[in-house]
């Protein structure tokens, strides 16, 4: 970057925002955060995915004297941000294990000569003695810690390498430190502040209003996924999350057989295959990535239109972070999850069999139970998410429970019948067997155990087998029952379940229902996009601009959104700029991009006007 003239911190920050990144104004808390760091103060920032957290440290790093050090957990995340910054003319580099010897020494020379605005590194490198000695010789403008929840054992993605960053913070106590994350509950926030010796906390709303949330009971998973994708617009990019590597491979192949451009991603694939598939997802359109949670942290692709969970995530923070990869450009997107009793049992089994200390297991159990409460919510799902993160908001009108409120009924009597039947059969049998007893079935197994002679045999005929399955799932999700995986999936009654069975508690249950999806009725399509394309001619121009962008991105070997976001193309197709000055008014068009791409985009717009 060229050296900017001295001026007040506020005008300097706004100058960088406009000239480098092409935005007219800060959003939300960005301005206050940037001014805090520009003034040399430290802070922790909790803001939702897609709200511009990166700008909060990138702008001060450009504006302050020296080089900004950014700690990031993944090489792919570093490369993504660096490529985007270079497109804007920012001097950004990384030191990581993927560099060749020549590249490593090139970056070292730039760093030592003070020719870098930002340097991205992994936490383990940040704590190596060689690197710390190098940093002692460098003029640091700031230290930014991305995905800061990783530093806390209360966080959902704790990493020991991050814990050591408290030492880095102490070593450079006079350098402003900014820790950013999208997912941190109250205990995690306090832990981040304590470990990094930070006093100031910026907490923005975690709401992502452009995302429509859906949860459906798992019935026929592949058919449910296919039905969902068919309801979407042709050519959309999306992510499908699966719990196991084997399932990733199976679902990716299934989607390819159905004619979709689907790629697998999990830790068991060769490094080169993972890198190729991720690169295709970032740089191409119309790609569906089928993945485990190994994929996604820091993925900055703005036009992911849906995230589909085939299985229950491990906790509510993981769910929020994974769904947050949809709609980072602010345009309507969907988060869809299917889950069933087996998912609940599997997550509890994974938790109970882990080597984590008992205290850590207790924390993780609470987080899982919060997610189950979200899944079985009778009211607005968005409110459940917001409350968990200490946020509030009215009913959203943009989740399945708001758009089509479920029927809630007093389920106390039915629950007591189920619990009583579990108790009388010895808490040894799975849900299917207990339901058969309730329905009065007389199969060989029931006769063998003489359970057709129990008082609970046949007392549940008012419900179908499917309805009883829903009751078992809901009582398990709400901790009245637990599934003992180590004992053939037998249902056990919890202390809360005993209270319910004895009449000390009441419970409301929701009726399960089939979700109907169609392109014409998809709730995401009912939202008004951030910028609308007003007529057919504009749509044709938008499509031409996308083709132009794709070609430029391919020649530059970058992702299309690094050239211009969809929102910028929509604005071009709507306002039809005729001069470079008018093009500079488009949101997201900074000086470097204007110089690099302005004329060629104006030519395409002009050609369209002449048709």
GROMACS .gro file of N, CA and C in nm, residues 347-474:
model
  384
  347UNK      N    1  -2.457  -3.892   1.961
  347UNK     CA    2  -2.382  -3.780   2.018
  347UNK      C    3  -2.352  -3.804   2.165
  348UNK      N    4  -2.449  -3.857   2.240
  348UNK     CA    5  -2.424  -3.886   2.382
  348UNK      C    6  -2.319  -3.996   2.397
  349UNK      N    7  -2.322  -4.095   2.308
  349UNK     CA    8  -2.224  -4.202   2.314
  349UNK      C    9  -2.083  -4.147   2.288
  350UNK      N   10  -2.070  -4.061   2.186
  350UNK     CA   11  -1.940  -4.003   2.154
  350UNK      C   12  -1.889  -3.920   2.272
  351UNK      N   13  -1.979  -3.851   2.337
  351UNK     CA   14  -1.942  -3.767   2.451
  351UNK      C   15  -1.899  -3.853   2.569
  352UNK      N   16  -1.978  -3.956   2.600
  352UNK     CA   17  -1.948  -4.041   2.716
  352UNK      C   18  -1.821  -4.122   2.698
  353UNK      N   19  -1.791  -4.158   2.572
  353UNK     CA   20  -1.673  -4.243   2.547
  353UNK      C   21  -1.546  -4.163   2.522
  354UNK      N   22  -1.555  -4.031   2.523
  354UNK     CA   23  -1.437  -3.948   2.497
  354UNK      C   24  -1.343  -3.950   2.618
  355UNK      N   25  -1.217  -3.911   2.594
  355UNK     CA   26  -1.117  -3.909   2.701
  355UNK      C   27  -1.116  -3.777   2.777
  356UNK      N   28  -1.211  -3.690   2.749
  356UNK     CA   29  -1.215  -3.558   2.812
  356UNK      C   30  -1.239  -3.571   2.963
  357UNK      N   31  -1.186  -3.478   3.043
  357UNK     CA   32  -1.213  -3.479   3.187
  357UNK      C   33  -1.364  -3.468   3.213
  358UNK      N   34  -1.407  -3.511   3.330
  358UNK     CA   35  -1.550  -3.510   3.364
  358UNK      C   36  -1.609  -3.370   3.355
  359UNK      N   37  -1.531  -3.270   3.398
  359UNK     CA   38  -1.582  -3.132   3.393
  359UNK      C   39  -1.607  -3.089   3.249
  360UNK      N   40  -1.515  -3.128   3.158
  360UNK     CA   41  -1.531  -3.095   3.017
  360UNK      C   42  -1.651  -3.166   2.957
  361UNK      N   43  -1.671  -3.292   2.998
  361UNK     CA   44  -1.788  -3.366   2.950
  361UNK      C   45  -1.918  -3.300   2.996
  362UNK      N   46  -1.916  -3.250   3.121
  362UNK     CA   47  -2.035  -3.182   3.172
  362UNK      C   48  -2.068  -3.058   3.088
  363UNK      N   49  -1.965  -2.983   3.053
  363UNK     CA   50  -1.983  -2.863   2.969
  363UNK      C   51  -2.040  -2.902   2.833
  364UNK      N   52  -1.979  -3.003   2.771
  364UNK     CA   53  -2.022  -3.046   2.638
  364UNK      C   54  -2.165  -3.101   2.641
  365UNK      N   55  -2.201  -3.168   2.750
  365UNK     CA   56  -2.338  -3.220   2.763
  365UNK      C   57  -2.438  -3.104   2.767
  366UNK      N   58  -2.405  -2.999   2.840
  366UNK     CA   59  -2.493  -2.882   2.848
  366UNK      C   60  -2.510  -2.819   2.710
  367UNK      N   61  -2.401  -2.812   2.635
  367UNK     CA   62  -2.406  -2.752   2.502
  367UNK      C   63  -2.489  -2.838   2.406
  368UNK      N   64  -2.475  -2.970   2.416
  368UNK     CA   65  -2.555  -3.060   2.333
  368UNK      C   66  -2.703  -3.048   2.368
  369UNK      N   67  -2.733  -3.040   2.497
  369UNK     CA   68  -2.872  -3.028   2.540
  369UNK      C   69  -2.934  -2.897   2.491
  370UNK      N   70  -2.852  -2.792   2.483
  370UNK     CA   71  -2.903  -2.665   2.429
  370UNK      C   72  -2.941  -2.681   2.282
  371UNK      N   73  -2.862  -2.758   2.207
  371UNK     CA   74  -2.894  -2.782   2.066
  371UNK      C   75  -3.021  -2.866   2.053
  372UNK      N   76  -3.037  -2.966   2.139
  372UNK     CA   77  -3.158  -3.049   2.135
  372UNK      C   78  -3.281  -2.965   2.167
  373UNK      N   79  -3.266  -2.871   2.259
  373UNK     CA   80  -3.377  -2.780   2.289
  373UNK      C   81  -3.416  -2.697   2.168
  374UNK      N   82  -3.315  -2.656   2.090
  374UNK     CA   83  -3.339  -2.584   1.966
  374UNK      C   84  -3.416  -2.672   1.867
  375UNK      N   85  -3.373  -2.798   1.854
  375UNK     CA   86  -3.437  -2.889   1.758
  375UNK      C   87  -3.584  -2.913   1.791
  376UNK      N   88  -3.616  -2.920   1.919
  376UNK     CA   89  -3.753  -2.952   1.960
  376UNK      C   90  -3.833  -2.828   1.998
  377UNK      N   91  -3.782  -2.710   1.964
  377UNK     CA   92  -3.851  -2.585   2.001
  377UNK      C   93  -3.990  -2.579   1.939
  378UNK      N   94  -4.086  -2.534   2.019
  378UNK     CA   95  -4.221  -2.514   1.967
  378UNK      C   96  -4.241  -2.372   1.916
  379UNK      N   97  -4.152  -2.281   1.959
  379UNK     CA   98  -4.160  -2.142   1.916
  379UNK      C   99  -4.048  -2.108   1.820
  380UNK      N  100  -4.022  -1.980   1.804
  380UNK     CA  101  -3.924  -1.929   1.707
  380UNK      C  102  -3.784  -1.988   1.732
  381UNK      N  103  -3.728  -2.052   1.631
  381UNK     CA  104  -3.595  -2.112   1.645
  381UNK      C  105  -3.487  -2.004   1.661
  382UNK      N  106  -3.503  -1.893   1.589
  382UNK     CA  107  -3.403  -1.787   1.596
  382UNK      C  108  -3.392  -1.733   1.738
  383UNK      N  109  -3.506  -1.722   1.807
  383UNK     CA  110  -3.503  -1.674   1.944
  383UNK      C  111  -3.424  -1.769   2.034
  384UNK      N  112  -3.436  -1.900   2.011
  384UNK     CA  113  -3.360  -1.998   2.089
  384UNK      C  114  -3.210  -1.976   2.070
  385UNK      N  115  -3.168  -1.958   1.943
  385UNK     CA  116  -3.027  -1.933   1.914
  385UNK      C  117  -2.979  -1.804   1.979
  386UNK      N  118  -3.056  -1.698   1.962
  386UNK     CA  119  -3.016  -1.568   2.016
  386UNK      C  120  -3.002  -1.573   2.168
  387UNK      N  121  -3.099  -1.634   2.236
  387UNK     CA  122  -3.095  -1.639   2.382
  387UNK      C  123  -2.972  -1.715   2.431
  388UNK      N  124  -2.936  -1.821   2.360
  388UNK     CA  125  -2.820  -1.899   2.403
  388UNK      C  126  -2.695  -1.812   2.406
  389UNK      N  127  -2.681  -1.722   2.309
  389UNK     CA  128  -2.564  -1.635   2.303
  389UNK      C  129  -2.586  -1.502   2.374
  390UNK      N  130  -2.689  -1.496   2.459
  390UNK     CA  131  -2.714  -1.376   2.538
  390UNK      C  132  -2.773  -1.262   2.459
  391UNK      N  133  -2.839  -1.293   2.349
  391UNK     CA  134  -2.899  -1.193   2.261
  391UNK      C  135  -3.052  -1.205   2.270
  392UNK      N  136  -3.121  -1.108   2.224
  392UNK     CA  137  -3.268  -1.110   2.226
  392UNK      C  138  -3.321  -1.061   2.092
  393UNK      N  139  -3.445  -1.092   2.065
  393UNK     CA  140  -3.508  -1.045   1.942
  393UNK      C  141  -3.651  -1.095   1.936
  394UNK      N  142  -3.736  -1.027   1.858
  394UNK     CA  143  -3.875  -1.072   1.843
  394UNK      C  144  -3.880  -1.199   1.758
  395UNK      N  145  -3.997  -1.261   1.750
  395UNK     CA  146  -4.013  -1.375   1.661
  395UNK      C  147  -3.975  -1.334   1.520
  396UNK      N  148  -3.898  -1.421   1.451
  396UNK     CA  149  -3.833  -1.377   1.327
  396UNK      C  150  -3.922  -1.382   1.204
  397UNK      N  151  -4.021  -1.471   1.204
  397UNK     CA  152  -4.103  -1.488   1.083
  397UNK      C  153  -4.026  -1.551   0.969
  398UNK      N  154  -3.907  -1.605   0.997
  398UNK     CA  155  -3.823  -1.660   0.891
  398UNK      C  156  -3.754  -1.789   0.937
  399UNK      N  157  -3.828  -1.871   1.012
  399UNK     CA  158  -3.785  -2.008   1.044
  399UNK      C  159  -3.910  -2.096   1.030
  400UNK      N  160  -3.889  -2.226   1.027
  400UNK     CA  161  -4.003  -2.314   1.001
  400UNK      C  162  -4.113  -2.303   1.107
  401UNK      N  163  -4.074  -2.280   1.234
  401UNK     CA  164  -4.176  -2.273   1.339
  401UNK      C  165  -4.254  -2.142   1.334
  402UNK      N  166  -4.194  -2.037   1.280
  402UNK     CA  167  -4.267  -1.911   1.261
  402UNK      C  168  -4.354  -1.916   1.136
  403UNK      N  169  -4.297  -1.972   1.029
  403UNK     CA  170  -4.369  -1.976   0.902
  403UNK      C  171  -4.484  -2.075   0.905
  404UNK      N  172  -4.470  -2.180   0.984
  404UNK     CA  173  -4.574  -2.284   0.994
  404UNK      C  174  -4.572  -2.339   1.136
  405UNK      N  175  -4.632  -2.265   1.232
  405UNK     CA  176  -4.620  -2.302   1.374
  405UNK      C  177  -4.667  -2.445   1.401
  406UNK      N  178  -4.589  -2.521   1.478
  406UNK     CA  179  -4.627  -2.659   1.508
  406UNK      C  180  -4.742  -2.663   1.609
  407UNK      N  181  -4.815  -2.770   1.608
  407UNK     CA  182  -4.923  -2.789   1.704
  407UNK      C  183  -4.864  -2.847   1.832
  408UNK      N  184  -4.885  -2.778   1.943
  408UNK     CA  185  -4.835  -2.824   2.072
  408UNK      C  186  -4.951  -2.879   2.155
  409UNK      N  187  -4.928  -2.991   2.220
  409UNK     CA  188  -5.033  -3.052   2.302
  409UNK      C  189  -4.975  -3.092   2.437
  410UNK      N  190  -5.063  -3.106   2.537
  410UNK     CA  191  -5.021  -3.156   2.668
  410UNK      C  192  -4.987  -3.304   2.652
  411UNK      N  193  -4.861  -3.334   2.662
  411UNK     CA  194  -4.816  -3.472   2.641
  411UNK      C  195  -4.786  -3.546   2.769
  412UNK      N  196  -4.832  -3.492   2.883
  412UNK     CA  197  -4.795  -3.551   3.011
  412UNK      C  198  -4.842  -3.695   3.024
  413UNK      N  199  -4.969  -3.722   2.992
  413UNK     CA  200  -5.023  -3.857   3.007
  413UNK      C  201  -4.949  -3.955   2.916
  414UNK      N  202  -4.930  -3.916   2.790
  414UNK     CA  203  -4.859  -4.004   2.696
  414UNK      C  204  -4.716  -4.030   2.745
  415UNK      N  205  -4.650  -3.925   2.794
  415UNK     CA  206  -4.514  -3.941   2.844
  415UNK      C  207  -4.510  -4.034   2.964
  416UNK      N  208  -4.607  -4.022   3.052
  416UNK     CA  209  -4.611  -4.110   3.169
  416UNK      C  210  -4.634  -4.256   3.130
  417UNK      N  211  -4.719  -4.278   3.028
  417UNK     CA  212  -4.740  -4.415   2.980
  417UNK      C  213  -4.608  -4.474   2.927
  418UNK      N  214  -4.535  -4.393   2.849
  418UNK     CA  215  -4.408  -4.440   2.793
  418UNK      C  216  -4.308  -4.470   2.904
  419UNK      N  217  -4.292  -4.377   2.997
  419UNK     CA  218  -4.196  -4.394   3.106
  419UNK      C  219  -4.231  -4.515   3.192
  420UNK      N  220  -4.361  -4.533   3.219
  420UNK     CA  221  -4.406  -4.647   3.298
  420UNK      C  222  -4.375  -4.779   3.228
  421UNK      N  223  -4.393  -4.780   3.095
  421UNK     CA  224  -4.365  -4.901   3.018
  421UNK      C  225  -4.215  -4.931   3.018
  422UNK      N  226  -4.132  -4.826   3.008
  422UNK     CA  227  -3.986  -4.845   3.015
  422UNK      C  228  -3.949  -4.906   3.150
  423UNK      N  229  -4.009  -4.854   3.258
  423UNK     CA  230  -3.979  -4.903   3.393
  423UNK      C  231  -4.023  -5.048   3.411
  424UNK      N  232  -4.143  -5.080   3.364
  424UNK     CA  233  -4.197  -5.214   3.386
  424UNK      C  234  -4.129  -5.321   3.302
  425UNK      N  235  -4.067  -5.280   3.190
  425UNK     CA  236  -3.989  -5.377   3.111
  425UNK      C  237  -3.844  -5.381   3.156
  426UNK      N  238  -3.810  -5.313   3.263
  426UNK     CA  239  -3.679  -5.326   3.325
  426UNK      C  240  -3.572  -5.231   3.275
  427UNK      N  241  -3.610  -5.129   3.196
  427UNK     CA  242  -3.514  -5.033   3.140
  427UNK      C  243  -3.401  -5.105   3.065
  428UNK      N  244  -3.439  -5.209   2.992
  428UNK     CA  245  -3.342  -5.291   2.920
  428UNK      C  246  -3.361  -5.288   2.770
  429UNK      N  247  -3.475  -5.233   2.721
  429UNK     CA  248  -3.512  -5.247   2.581
  429UNK      C  249  -3.510  -5.112   2.509
  430UNK      N  250  -3.491  -5.119   2.377
  430UNK     CA  251  -3.490  -4.999   2.295
  430UNK      C  252  -3.629  -4.948   2.267
  431UNK      N  253  -3.633  -4.833   2.199
  431UNK     CA  254  -3.760  -4.768   2.173
  431UNK      C  255  -3.858  -4.851   2.092
  432UNK      N  256  -3.809  -4.922   1.990
  432UNK     CA  257  -3.899  -4.999   1.904
  432UNK      C  258  -3.972  -5.106   1.983
  433UNK      N  259  -3.901  -5.173   2.074
  433UNK     CA  260  -3.963  -5.279   2.154
  433UNK      C  261  -4.066  -5.220   2.251
  434UNK      N  262  -4.030  -5.115   2.321
  434UNK     CA  263  -4.121  -5.052   2.417
  434UNK      C  264  -4.248  -5.005   2.346
  435UNK      N  265  -4.233  -4.949   2.227
  435UNK     CA  266  -4.350  -4.903   2.151
  435UNK      C  267  -4.439  -5.021   2.112
  436UNK      N  268  -4.378  -5.133   2.073
  436UNK     CA  269  -4.458  -5.252   2.042
  436UNK      C  270  -4.540  -5.296   2.162
  437UNK      N  271  -4.484  -5.288   2.283
  437UNK     CA  272  -4.558  -5.322   2.405
  437UNK      C  273  -4.674  -5.224   2.424
  438UNK      N  274  -4.648  -5.097   2.408
  438UNK     CA  275  -4.753  -4.996   2.424
  438UNK      C  276  -4.866  -5.016   2.324
  439UNK      N  277  -4.833  -5.062   2.203
  439UNK     CA  278  -4.933  -5.082   2.099
  439UNK      C  279  -5.004  -5.217   2.110
  440UNK      N  280  -4.962  -5.299   2.207
  440UNK     CA  281  -5.029  -5.427   2.228
  440UNK      C  282  -4.991  -5.533   2.127
  441UNK      N  283  -4.869  -5.527   2.074
  441UNK     CA  284  -4.824  -5.630   1.980
  441UNK      C  285  -4.799  -5.762   2.055
  442UNK      N  286  -4.819  -5.873   1.985
  442UNK     CA  287  -4.794  -6.005   2.046
  442UNK      C  288  -4.695  -6.083   1.961
  443UNK      N  289  -4.574  -6.031   1.953
  443UNK     CA  290  -4.472  -6.105   1.879
  443UNK      C  291  -4.401  -6.202   1.974
  444UNK      N  292  -4.314  -6.285   1.917
  444UNK     CA  293  -4.250  -6.391   1.995
  444UNK      C  294  -4.166  -6.335   2.109
  445UNK      N  295  -4.100  -6.224   2.082
  445UNK     CA  296  -4.012  -6.166   2.184
  445UNK      C  297  -4.093  -6.117   2.303
  446UNK      N  298  -4.203  -6.048   2.276
  446UNK     CA  299  -4.288  -5.997   2.383
  446UNK      C  300  -4.347  -6.113   2.465
  447UNK      N  301  -4.388  -6.217   2.395
  447UNK     CA  302  -4.442  -6.335   2.466
  447UNK      C  303  -4.334  -6.402   2.551
  448UNK      N  304  -4.212  -6.409   2.495
  448UNK     CA  305  -4.102  -6.474   2.566
  448UNK      C  306  -4.078  -6.407   2.701
  449UNK      N  307  -4.081  -6.273   2.702
  449UNK     CA  308  -4.056  -6.201   2.826
  449UNK      C  309  -4.186  -6.178   2.908
  450UNK      N  310  -4.298  -6.229   2.855
  450UNK     CA  311  -4.430  -6.216   2.921
  450UNK      C  312  -4.471  -6.070   2.940
  451UNK      N  313  -4.423  -5.985   2.851
  451UNK     CA  314  -4.458  -5.843   2.862
  451UNK      C  315  -4.598  -5.815   2.810
  452UNK      N  316  -4.662  -5.916   2.748
  452UNK     CA  317  -4.803  -5.901   2.711
  452UNK      C  318  -4.893  -5.915   2.832
  453UNK      N  319  -4.835  -5.945   2.948
  453UNK     CA  320  -4.911  -5.956   3.072
  453UNK      C  321  -4.895  -5.832   3.160
  454UNK      N  322  -4.814  -5.736   3.114
  454UNK     CA  323  -4.793  -5.612   3.191
  454UNK      C  324  -4.915  -5.522   3.182
  455UNK      N  325  -4.929  -5.436   3.282
  455UNK     CA  326  -5.041  -5.340   3.282
  455UNK      C  327  -5.024  -5.235   3.173
  456UNK      N  328  -4.900  -5.217   3.126
  456UNK     CA  329  -4.876  -5.116   3.022
  456UNK      C  330  -4.890  -5.173   2.880
  457UNK      N  331  -4.913  -5.307   2.870
  457UNK     CA  332  -4.928  -5.368   2.737
  457UNK      C  333  -5.059  -5.321   2.672
  458UNK      N  334  -5.046  -5.255   2.555
  458UNK     CA  335  -5.163  -5.212   2.480
  458UNK      C  336  -5.228  -5.084   2.529
  459UNK      N  337  -5.163  -5.009   2.621
  459UNK     CA  338  -5.228  -4.887   2.674
  459UNK      C  339  -5.198  -4.765   2.586
  460UNK      N  340  -5.123  -4.784   2.476
  460UNK     CA  341  -5.084  -4.669   2.395
  460UNK      C  342  -5.141  -4.669   2.256
  461UNK      N  343  -5.256  -4.732   2.237
  461UNK     CA  344  -5.311  -4.745   2.102
  461UNK      C  345  -5.368  -4.616   2.046
  462UNK      N  346  -5.375  -4.512   2.129
  462UNK     CA  347  -5.424  -4.383   2.079
  462UNK      C  348  -5.324  -4.315   1.987
  463UNK      N  349  -5.197  -4.362   1.991
  463UNK     CA  350  -5.093  -4.307   1.904
  463UNK      C  351  -5.045  -4.414   1.806
  464UNK      N  352  -5.003  -4.368   1.687
  464UNK     CA  353  -4.941  -4.459   1.590
  464UNK      C  354  -4.796  -4.485   1.631
  465UNK      N  355  -4.735  -4.583   1.565
  465UNK     CA  356  -4.595  -4.613   1.591
  465UNK      C  357  -4.508  -4.490   1.563
  466UNK      N  358  -4.538  -4.419   1.453
  466UNK     CA  359  -4.461  -4.300   1.417
  466UNK      C  360  -4.475  -4.192   1.524
  467UNK      N  361  -4.598  -4.175   1.576
  467UNK     CA  362  -4.619  -4.075   1.681
  467UNK      C  363  -4.544  -4.112   1.808
  468UNK      N  364  -4.543  -4.241   1.844
  468UNK     CA  365  -4.468  -4.284   1.962
  468UNK      C  366  -4.318  -4.262   1.941
  469UNK      N  367  -4.269  -4.284   1.819
  469UNK     CA  368  -4.128  -4.256   1.790
  469UNK      C  369  -4.095  -4.110   1.818
  470UNK      N  370  -4.186  -4.020   1.779
  470UNK     CA  371  -4.167  -3.878   1.805
  470UNK      C  372  -4.165  -3.846   1.952
  471UNK      N  373  -4.249  -3.913   2.029
  471UNK     CA  374  -4.254  -3.890   2.174
  471UNK      C  375  -4.125  -3.938   2.240
  472UNK      N  376  -4.077  -4.058   2.198
  472UNK     CA  377  -3.949  -4.109   2.251
  472UNK      C  378  -3.838  -4.010   2.220
  473UNK      N  379  -3.832  -3.961   2.096
  473UNK     CA  380  -3.726  -3.867   2.056
  473UNK      C  381  -3.733  -3.738   2.138
  474UNK      N  382  -3.854  -3.684   2.154
  474UNK     CA  383  -3.867  -3.557   2.226
  474UNK      C  384  -3.831  -3.572   2.374
   0.00000   0.00000   0.00000
